[in-house]
CSV table of C-alpha atoms and ligand atoms in Angstrom, one decimal:
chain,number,residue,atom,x,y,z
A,1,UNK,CA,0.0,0.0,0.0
A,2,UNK,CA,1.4,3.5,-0.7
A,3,UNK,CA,2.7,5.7,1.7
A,4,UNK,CA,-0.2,8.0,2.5
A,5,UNK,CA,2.5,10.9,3.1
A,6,UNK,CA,3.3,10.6,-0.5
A,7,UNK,CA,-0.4,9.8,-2.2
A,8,UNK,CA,-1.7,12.8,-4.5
A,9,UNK,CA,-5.0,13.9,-3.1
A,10,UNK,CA,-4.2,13.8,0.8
A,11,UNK,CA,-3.1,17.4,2.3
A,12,UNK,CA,0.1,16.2,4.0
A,13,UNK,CA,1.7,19.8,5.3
A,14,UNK,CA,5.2,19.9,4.9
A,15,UNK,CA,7.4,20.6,7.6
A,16,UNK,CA,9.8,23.1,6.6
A,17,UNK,CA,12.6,24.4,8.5
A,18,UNK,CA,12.2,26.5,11.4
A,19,UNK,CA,14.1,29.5,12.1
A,20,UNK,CA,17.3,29.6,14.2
A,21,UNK,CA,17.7,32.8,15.7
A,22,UNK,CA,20.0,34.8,17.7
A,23,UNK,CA,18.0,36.3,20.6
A,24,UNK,CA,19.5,39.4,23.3
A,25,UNK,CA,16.5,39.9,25.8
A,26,UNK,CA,19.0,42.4,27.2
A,27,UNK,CA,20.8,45.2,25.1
A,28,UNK,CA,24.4,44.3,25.5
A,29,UNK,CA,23.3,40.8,27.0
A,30,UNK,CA,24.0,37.4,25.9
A,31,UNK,CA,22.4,36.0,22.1
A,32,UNK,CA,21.1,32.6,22.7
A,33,UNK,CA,20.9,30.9,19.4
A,34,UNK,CA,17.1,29.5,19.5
A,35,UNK,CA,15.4,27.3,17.1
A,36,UNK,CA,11.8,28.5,16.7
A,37,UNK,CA,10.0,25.3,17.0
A,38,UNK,CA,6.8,26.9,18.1
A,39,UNK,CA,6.2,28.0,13.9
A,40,UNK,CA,5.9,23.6,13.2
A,41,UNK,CA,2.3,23.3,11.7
A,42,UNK,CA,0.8,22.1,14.9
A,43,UNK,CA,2.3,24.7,17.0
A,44,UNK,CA,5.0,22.3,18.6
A,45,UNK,CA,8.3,20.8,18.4
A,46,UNK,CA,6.3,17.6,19.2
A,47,UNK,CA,5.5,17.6,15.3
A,48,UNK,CA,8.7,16.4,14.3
A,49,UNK,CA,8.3,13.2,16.4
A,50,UNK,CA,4.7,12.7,16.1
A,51,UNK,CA,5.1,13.0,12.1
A,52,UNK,CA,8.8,10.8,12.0
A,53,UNK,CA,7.7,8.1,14.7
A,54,UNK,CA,4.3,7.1,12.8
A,55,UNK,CA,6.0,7.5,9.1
A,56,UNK,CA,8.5,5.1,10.5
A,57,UNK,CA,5.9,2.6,12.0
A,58,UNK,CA,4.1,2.8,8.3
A,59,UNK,CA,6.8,2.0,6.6
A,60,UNK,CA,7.9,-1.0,8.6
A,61,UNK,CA,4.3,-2.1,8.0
A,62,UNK,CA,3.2,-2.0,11.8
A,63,UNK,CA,0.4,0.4,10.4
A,64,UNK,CA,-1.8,0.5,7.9
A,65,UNK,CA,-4.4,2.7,6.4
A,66,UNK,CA,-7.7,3.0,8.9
A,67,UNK,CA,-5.2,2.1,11.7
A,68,UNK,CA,-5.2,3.5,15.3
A,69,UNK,CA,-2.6,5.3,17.0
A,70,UNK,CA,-2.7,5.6,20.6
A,71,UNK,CA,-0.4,7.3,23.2
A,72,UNK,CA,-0.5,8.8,26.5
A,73,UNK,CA,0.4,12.5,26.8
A,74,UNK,CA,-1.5,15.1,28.3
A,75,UNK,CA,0.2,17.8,26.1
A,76,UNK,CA,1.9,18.5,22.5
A,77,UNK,CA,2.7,15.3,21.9
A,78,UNK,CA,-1.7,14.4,21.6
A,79,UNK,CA,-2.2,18.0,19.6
A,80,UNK,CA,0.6,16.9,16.9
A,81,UNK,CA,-0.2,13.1,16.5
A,82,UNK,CA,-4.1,14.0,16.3
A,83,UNK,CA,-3.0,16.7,13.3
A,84,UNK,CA,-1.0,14.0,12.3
A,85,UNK,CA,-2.5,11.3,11.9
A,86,UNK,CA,-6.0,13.7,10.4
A,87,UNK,CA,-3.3,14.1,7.3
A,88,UNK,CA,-2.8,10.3,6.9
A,89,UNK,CA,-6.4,8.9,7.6
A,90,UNK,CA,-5.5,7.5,10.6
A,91,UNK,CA,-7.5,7.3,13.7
A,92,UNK,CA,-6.1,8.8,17.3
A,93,UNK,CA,-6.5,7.7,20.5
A,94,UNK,CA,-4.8,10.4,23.6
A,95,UNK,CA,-5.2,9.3,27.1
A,96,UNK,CA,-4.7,11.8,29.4
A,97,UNK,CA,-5.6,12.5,33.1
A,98,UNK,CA,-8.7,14.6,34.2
A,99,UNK,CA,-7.9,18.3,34.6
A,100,UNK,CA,-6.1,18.8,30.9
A,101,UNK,CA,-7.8,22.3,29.5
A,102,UNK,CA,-10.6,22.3,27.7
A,103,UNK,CA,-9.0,24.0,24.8
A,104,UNK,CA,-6.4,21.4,24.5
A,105,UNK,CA,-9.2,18.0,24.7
A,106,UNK,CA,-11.4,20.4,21.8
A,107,UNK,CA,-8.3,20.7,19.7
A,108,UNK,CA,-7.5,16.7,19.5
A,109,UNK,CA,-11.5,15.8,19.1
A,110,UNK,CA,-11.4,18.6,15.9
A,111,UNK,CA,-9.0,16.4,14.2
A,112,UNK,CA,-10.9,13.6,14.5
A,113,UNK,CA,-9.3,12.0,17.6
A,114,UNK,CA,-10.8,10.5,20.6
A,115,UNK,CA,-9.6,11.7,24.5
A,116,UNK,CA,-9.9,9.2,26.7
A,117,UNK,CA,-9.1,11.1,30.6
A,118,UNK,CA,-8.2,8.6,33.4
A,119,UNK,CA,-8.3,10.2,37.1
A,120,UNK,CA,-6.5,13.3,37.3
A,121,UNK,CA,-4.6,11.4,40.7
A,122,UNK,CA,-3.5,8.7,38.8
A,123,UNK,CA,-1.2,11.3,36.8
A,124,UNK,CA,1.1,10.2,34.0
A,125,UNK,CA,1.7,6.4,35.3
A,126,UNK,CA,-2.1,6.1,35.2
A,127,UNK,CA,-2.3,7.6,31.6
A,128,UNK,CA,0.7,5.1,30.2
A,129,UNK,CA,-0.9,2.0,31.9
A,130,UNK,CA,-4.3,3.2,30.2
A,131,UNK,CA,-2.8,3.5,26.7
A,132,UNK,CA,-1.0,0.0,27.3
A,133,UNK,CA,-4.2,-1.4,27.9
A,134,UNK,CA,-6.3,-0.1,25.1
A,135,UNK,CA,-3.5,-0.8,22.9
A,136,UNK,CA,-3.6,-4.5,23.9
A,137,UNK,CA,-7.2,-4.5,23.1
A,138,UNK,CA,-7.9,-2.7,20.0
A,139,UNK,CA,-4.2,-3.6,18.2
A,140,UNK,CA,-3.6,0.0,18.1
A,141,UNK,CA,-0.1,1.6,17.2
A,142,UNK,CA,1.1,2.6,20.9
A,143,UNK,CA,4.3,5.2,20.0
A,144,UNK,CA,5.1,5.2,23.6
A,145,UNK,CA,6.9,8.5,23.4
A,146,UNK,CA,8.8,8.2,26.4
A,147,UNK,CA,11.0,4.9,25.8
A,148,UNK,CA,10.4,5.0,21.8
A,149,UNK,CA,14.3,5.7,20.0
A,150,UNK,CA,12.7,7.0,16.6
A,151,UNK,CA,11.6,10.2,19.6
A,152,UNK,CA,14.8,11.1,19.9
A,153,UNK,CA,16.5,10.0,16.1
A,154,UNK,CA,13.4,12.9,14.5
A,155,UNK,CA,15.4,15.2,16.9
A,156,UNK,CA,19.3,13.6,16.0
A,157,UNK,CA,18.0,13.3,12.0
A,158,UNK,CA,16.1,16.0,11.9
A,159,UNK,CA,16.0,18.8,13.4
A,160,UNK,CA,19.8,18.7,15.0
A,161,UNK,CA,20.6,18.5,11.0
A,162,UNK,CA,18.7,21.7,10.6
A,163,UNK,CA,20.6,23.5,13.7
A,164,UNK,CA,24.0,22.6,12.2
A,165,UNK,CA,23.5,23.5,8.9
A,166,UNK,CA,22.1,26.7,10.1
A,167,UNK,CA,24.3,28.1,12.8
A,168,UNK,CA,27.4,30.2,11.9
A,169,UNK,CA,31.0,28.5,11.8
A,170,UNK,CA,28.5,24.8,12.0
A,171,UNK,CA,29.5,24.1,15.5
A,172,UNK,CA,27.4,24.3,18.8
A,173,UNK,CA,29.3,24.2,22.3
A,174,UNK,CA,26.3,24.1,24.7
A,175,UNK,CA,22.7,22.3,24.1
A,176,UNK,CA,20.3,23.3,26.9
A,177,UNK,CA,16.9,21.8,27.4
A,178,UNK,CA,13.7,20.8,29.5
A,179,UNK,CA,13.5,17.3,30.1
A,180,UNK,CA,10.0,15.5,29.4
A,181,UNK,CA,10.6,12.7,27.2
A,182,UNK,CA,14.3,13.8,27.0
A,183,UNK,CA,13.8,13.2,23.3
A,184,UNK,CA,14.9,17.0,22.6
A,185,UNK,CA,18.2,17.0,24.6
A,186,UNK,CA,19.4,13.3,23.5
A,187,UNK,CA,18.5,13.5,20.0
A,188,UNK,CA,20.3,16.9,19.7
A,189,UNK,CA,23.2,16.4,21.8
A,190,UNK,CA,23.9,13.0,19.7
A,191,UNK,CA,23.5,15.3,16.4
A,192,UNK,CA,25.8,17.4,17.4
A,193,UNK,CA,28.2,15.1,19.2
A,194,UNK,CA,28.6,12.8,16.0
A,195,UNK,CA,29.5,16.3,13.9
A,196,UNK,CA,32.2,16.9,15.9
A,197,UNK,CA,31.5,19.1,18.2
A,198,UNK,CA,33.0,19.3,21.9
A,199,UNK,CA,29.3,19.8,23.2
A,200,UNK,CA,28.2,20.6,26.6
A,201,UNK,CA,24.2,19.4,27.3
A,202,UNK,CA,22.2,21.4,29.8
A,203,UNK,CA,19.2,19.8,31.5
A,204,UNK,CA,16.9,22.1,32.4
A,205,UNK,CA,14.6,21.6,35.3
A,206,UNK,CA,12.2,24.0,36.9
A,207,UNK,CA,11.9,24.1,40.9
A,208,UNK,CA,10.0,26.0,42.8
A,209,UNK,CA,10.8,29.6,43.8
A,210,UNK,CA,11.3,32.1,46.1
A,211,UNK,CA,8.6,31.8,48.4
A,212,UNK,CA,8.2,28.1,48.6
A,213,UNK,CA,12.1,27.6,48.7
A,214,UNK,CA,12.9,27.9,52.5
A,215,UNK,CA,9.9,25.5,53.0
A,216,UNK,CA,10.8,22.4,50.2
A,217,UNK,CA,14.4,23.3,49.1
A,218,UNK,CA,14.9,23.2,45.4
A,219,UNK,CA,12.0,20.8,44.9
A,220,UNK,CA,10.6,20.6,41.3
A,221,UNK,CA,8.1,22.2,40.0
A,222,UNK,CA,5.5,21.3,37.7
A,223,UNK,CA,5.0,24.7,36.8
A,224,UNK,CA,5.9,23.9,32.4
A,225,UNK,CA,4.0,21.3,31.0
A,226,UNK,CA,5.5,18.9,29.2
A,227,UNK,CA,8.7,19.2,31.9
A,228,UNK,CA,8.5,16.1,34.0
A,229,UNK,CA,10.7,14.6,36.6
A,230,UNK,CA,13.2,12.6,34.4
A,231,UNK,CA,12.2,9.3,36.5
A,232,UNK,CA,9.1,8.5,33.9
A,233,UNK,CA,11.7,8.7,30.8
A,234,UNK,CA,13.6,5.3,30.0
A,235,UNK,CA,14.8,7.6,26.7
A,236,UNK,CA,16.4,9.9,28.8
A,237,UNK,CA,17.3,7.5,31.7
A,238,UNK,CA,18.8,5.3,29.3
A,239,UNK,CA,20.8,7.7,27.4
A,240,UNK,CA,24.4,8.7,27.7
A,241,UNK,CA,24.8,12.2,28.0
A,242,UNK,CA,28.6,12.8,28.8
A,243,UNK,CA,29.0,15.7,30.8
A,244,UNK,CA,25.2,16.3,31.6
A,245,UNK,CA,25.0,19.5,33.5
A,246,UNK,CA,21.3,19.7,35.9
A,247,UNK,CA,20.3,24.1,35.7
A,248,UNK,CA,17.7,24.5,38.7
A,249,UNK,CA,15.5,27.7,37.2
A,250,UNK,CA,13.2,29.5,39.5
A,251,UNK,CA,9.5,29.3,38.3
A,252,UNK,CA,9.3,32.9,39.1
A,253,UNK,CA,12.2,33.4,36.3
A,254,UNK,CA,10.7,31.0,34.2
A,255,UNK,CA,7.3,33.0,33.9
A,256,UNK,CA,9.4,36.4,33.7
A,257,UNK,CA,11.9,34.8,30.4
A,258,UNK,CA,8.9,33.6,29.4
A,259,UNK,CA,6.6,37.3,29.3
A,260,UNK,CA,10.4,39.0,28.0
A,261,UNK,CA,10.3,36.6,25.5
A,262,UNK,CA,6.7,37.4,24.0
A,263,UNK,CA,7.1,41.2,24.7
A,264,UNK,CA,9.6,40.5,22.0
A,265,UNK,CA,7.6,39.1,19.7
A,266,UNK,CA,8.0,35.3,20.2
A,267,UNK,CA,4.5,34.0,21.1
A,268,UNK,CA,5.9,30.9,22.9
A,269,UNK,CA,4.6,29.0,26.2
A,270,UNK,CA,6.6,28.7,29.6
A,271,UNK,CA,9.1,26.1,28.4
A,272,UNK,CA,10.5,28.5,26.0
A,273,UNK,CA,11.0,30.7,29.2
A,274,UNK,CA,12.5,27.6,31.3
A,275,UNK,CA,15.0,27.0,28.7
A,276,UNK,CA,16.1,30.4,27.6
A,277,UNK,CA,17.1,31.2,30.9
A,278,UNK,CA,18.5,28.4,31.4
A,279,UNK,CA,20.7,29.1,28.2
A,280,UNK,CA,21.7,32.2,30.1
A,281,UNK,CA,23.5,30.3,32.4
A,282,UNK,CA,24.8,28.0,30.3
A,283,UNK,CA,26.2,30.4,28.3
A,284,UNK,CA,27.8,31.8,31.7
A,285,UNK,CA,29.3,28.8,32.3
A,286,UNK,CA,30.7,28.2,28.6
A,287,UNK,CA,32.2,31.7,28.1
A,288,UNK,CA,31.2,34.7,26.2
A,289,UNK,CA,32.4,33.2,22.7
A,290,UNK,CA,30.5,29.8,23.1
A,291,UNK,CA,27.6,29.2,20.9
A,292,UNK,CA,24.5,27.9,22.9
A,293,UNK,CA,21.9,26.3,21.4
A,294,UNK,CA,17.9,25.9,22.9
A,295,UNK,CA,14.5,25.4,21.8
A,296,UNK,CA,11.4,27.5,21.7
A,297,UNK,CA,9.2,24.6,22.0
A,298,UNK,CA,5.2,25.6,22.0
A,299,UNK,CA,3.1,28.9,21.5
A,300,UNK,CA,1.6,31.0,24.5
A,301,UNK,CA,-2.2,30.4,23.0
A,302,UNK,CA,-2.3,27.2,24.7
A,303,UNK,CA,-1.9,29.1,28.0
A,304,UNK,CA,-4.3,32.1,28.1
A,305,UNK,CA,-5.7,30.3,31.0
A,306,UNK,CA,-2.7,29.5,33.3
A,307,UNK,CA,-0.1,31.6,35.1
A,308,UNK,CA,1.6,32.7,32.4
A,309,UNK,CA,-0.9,35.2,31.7
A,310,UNK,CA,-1.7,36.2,35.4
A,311,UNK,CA,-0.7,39.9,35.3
A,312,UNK,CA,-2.9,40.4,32.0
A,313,UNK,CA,-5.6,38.8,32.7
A,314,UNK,CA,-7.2,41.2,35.6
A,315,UNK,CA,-6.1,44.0,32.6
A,316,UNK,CA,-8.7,45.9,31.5
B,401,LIG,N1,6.7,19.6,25.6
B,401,LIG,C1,6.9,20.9,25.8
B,401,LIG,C2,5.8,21.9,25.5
B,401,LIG,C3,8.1,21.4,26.1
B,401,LIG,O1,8.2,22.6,26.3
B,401,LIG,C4,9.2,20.5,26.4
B,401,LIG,C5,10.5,21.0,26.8
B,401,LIG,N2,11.4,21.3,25.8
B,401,LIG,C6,9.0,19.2,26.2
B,401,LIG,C7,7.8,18.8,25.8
B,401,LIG,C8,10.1,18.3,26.5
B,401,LIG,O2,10.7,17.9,25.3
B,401,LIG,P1,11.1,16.4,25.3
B,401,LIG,O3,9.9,15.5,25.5
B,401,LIG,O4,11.8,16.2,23.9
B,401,LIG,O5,12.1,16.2,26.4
């Protein structure tokens, strides 16, 4: 059976490559070089892997056309494979637990996929164990994001291809990053590792800040979605990430990069603020003449309703 990526008729969006940019939030600050992954079609990095992990299944033949994809994700990852698999006539199944935005359910059932919520205190390990199980049952492609390779090979492939052709002089010193499924930081560090590079990776990890710090020291915060405890990743668990640095960010400072960064003219969501400031310190640690490397991973729409917009939303 043809590919459906490639059959005339079927509307399958190209993803073209995003921007990298050099971007000062301060006038004689540091430029953090920062690949715009919030443009992708669906508004999310998660594209990439969505689109290369269930291309990959098709063409090993462990889907076919009609097929189901299911997989457990309460964020990007559920908006991207929904879009994608609306383009190749696939069905969609996203568990998730109770409590996920409204906006965020409306925008998987308006490709055509199905949300299936599990109780919001059952959390993530309730959500994978759901999407095992109905993946059992129905036959159903499970991409198990956090454990499947092809996550982080869209990111080694793919878009760490994209960074190297595009950055000036083709070398990166520092990769900084969020961890959820680690498939960002692993993919890209091994990208740039296996060009040469002497590359420094930077885990990014939000805790919680000055006001709850005296009372839980440097605990983490789940203040970004899609940012987990690296625990629930075998990908990034697994993975060998010689000389892994951990950045502890503030969530205060998270929000703050994150306003600075759309006051600019980036419309990205909280992650993008986690990692850029967490490229600022990178980039202290590497040296003025180092080039650092981060993602802008999602756009700010999907968060009119959370913190992030707390200051402008008693506005008039
Ligand atoms: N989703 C979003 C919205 C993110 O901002 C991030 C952090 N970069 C992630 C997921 C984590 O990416 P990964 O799963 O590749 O570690």
């Amino acid at each position: 059976m043809s590919n459906p990526f490639k059959s005339e008729g079927r509307f399958v969006q190209k993803i073209e490559a995003t921007p990298l940019v050099e971007v000062r939030l301060e006038p004689g600050g540091a430029g953090i070089w920062c690949k715009l992954e919030f443009l992708n079609p669906s508004g999310s990095t998660k594209d990439r892997i969505a689109r290369y992990m269930v291309e990959k299944a098709w063409r090993d033949g462990r889907i076919k056309e009609g097929g189901t994809v299911v997989e457990a994700s309460s964020g990007s990852t559920s908006i991207a494979l929904a879009m994608t698999c609306a383009q190749m006539g696939l069905k969609f199944i996203a568990v998730m637990p109770e409590g996920v935005s409204r906006e965020r359910q409306l925008t998987i059932r308006a490709y055509g996929g199905r949300v299936v919520l599990v109780a919001g205190e059952e959390g993530i390990h309730g959500a994978l164990r759901k999407a095992e199980e109905l993946a059992g049952e129905t036959g159903a492609l499970y991409t198990r994001q956090f454990e499947n390779p092809d996550n982080a090979e869209a990111h080694r492939v793919w878009t760490g291809q994209e960074i190297l052709r595009q950055i000036p002089g083709g070398t990166v010193d520092g990769i900084v990053s969020g961890v959820g499924t680690g498939g960002t930081i692993v993919g890209l560090h091994s990208a740039f590792s296996e060009a040469g590079c002497e590359v420094t990776p930077f885990a990014a990890r939000p805790v919680r800040g000055s006001a709850l710090q005296e009372l839980e020291c440097c605990s983490f915060s789940p203040c970004v979605p899609g940012v987990v405890e690296e625990s629930v990743s075998k990908l990034y668990s697994e993975a060998k990430l010689d000389g892994l640095v951990e950045l502890d960010i503030s969530d205060d400072l998270v929000f703050d990069t994150a306003r600075k960064l759309i006051r600019q003219g980036f419309p990205v969501g909280p992650s993008s603020g986690l990692n850029y400031a967490a490229a600022l310190e990178a980039q202290n640690k590497l040296g003025p003449d180092a080039r650092v490397v981060t993602v802008l991973p999602d756009r700010m729409e999907r968060y009119f309703s959370t913190e992030l917009f707390g200051p402008l939303n008693g506005e008039s």
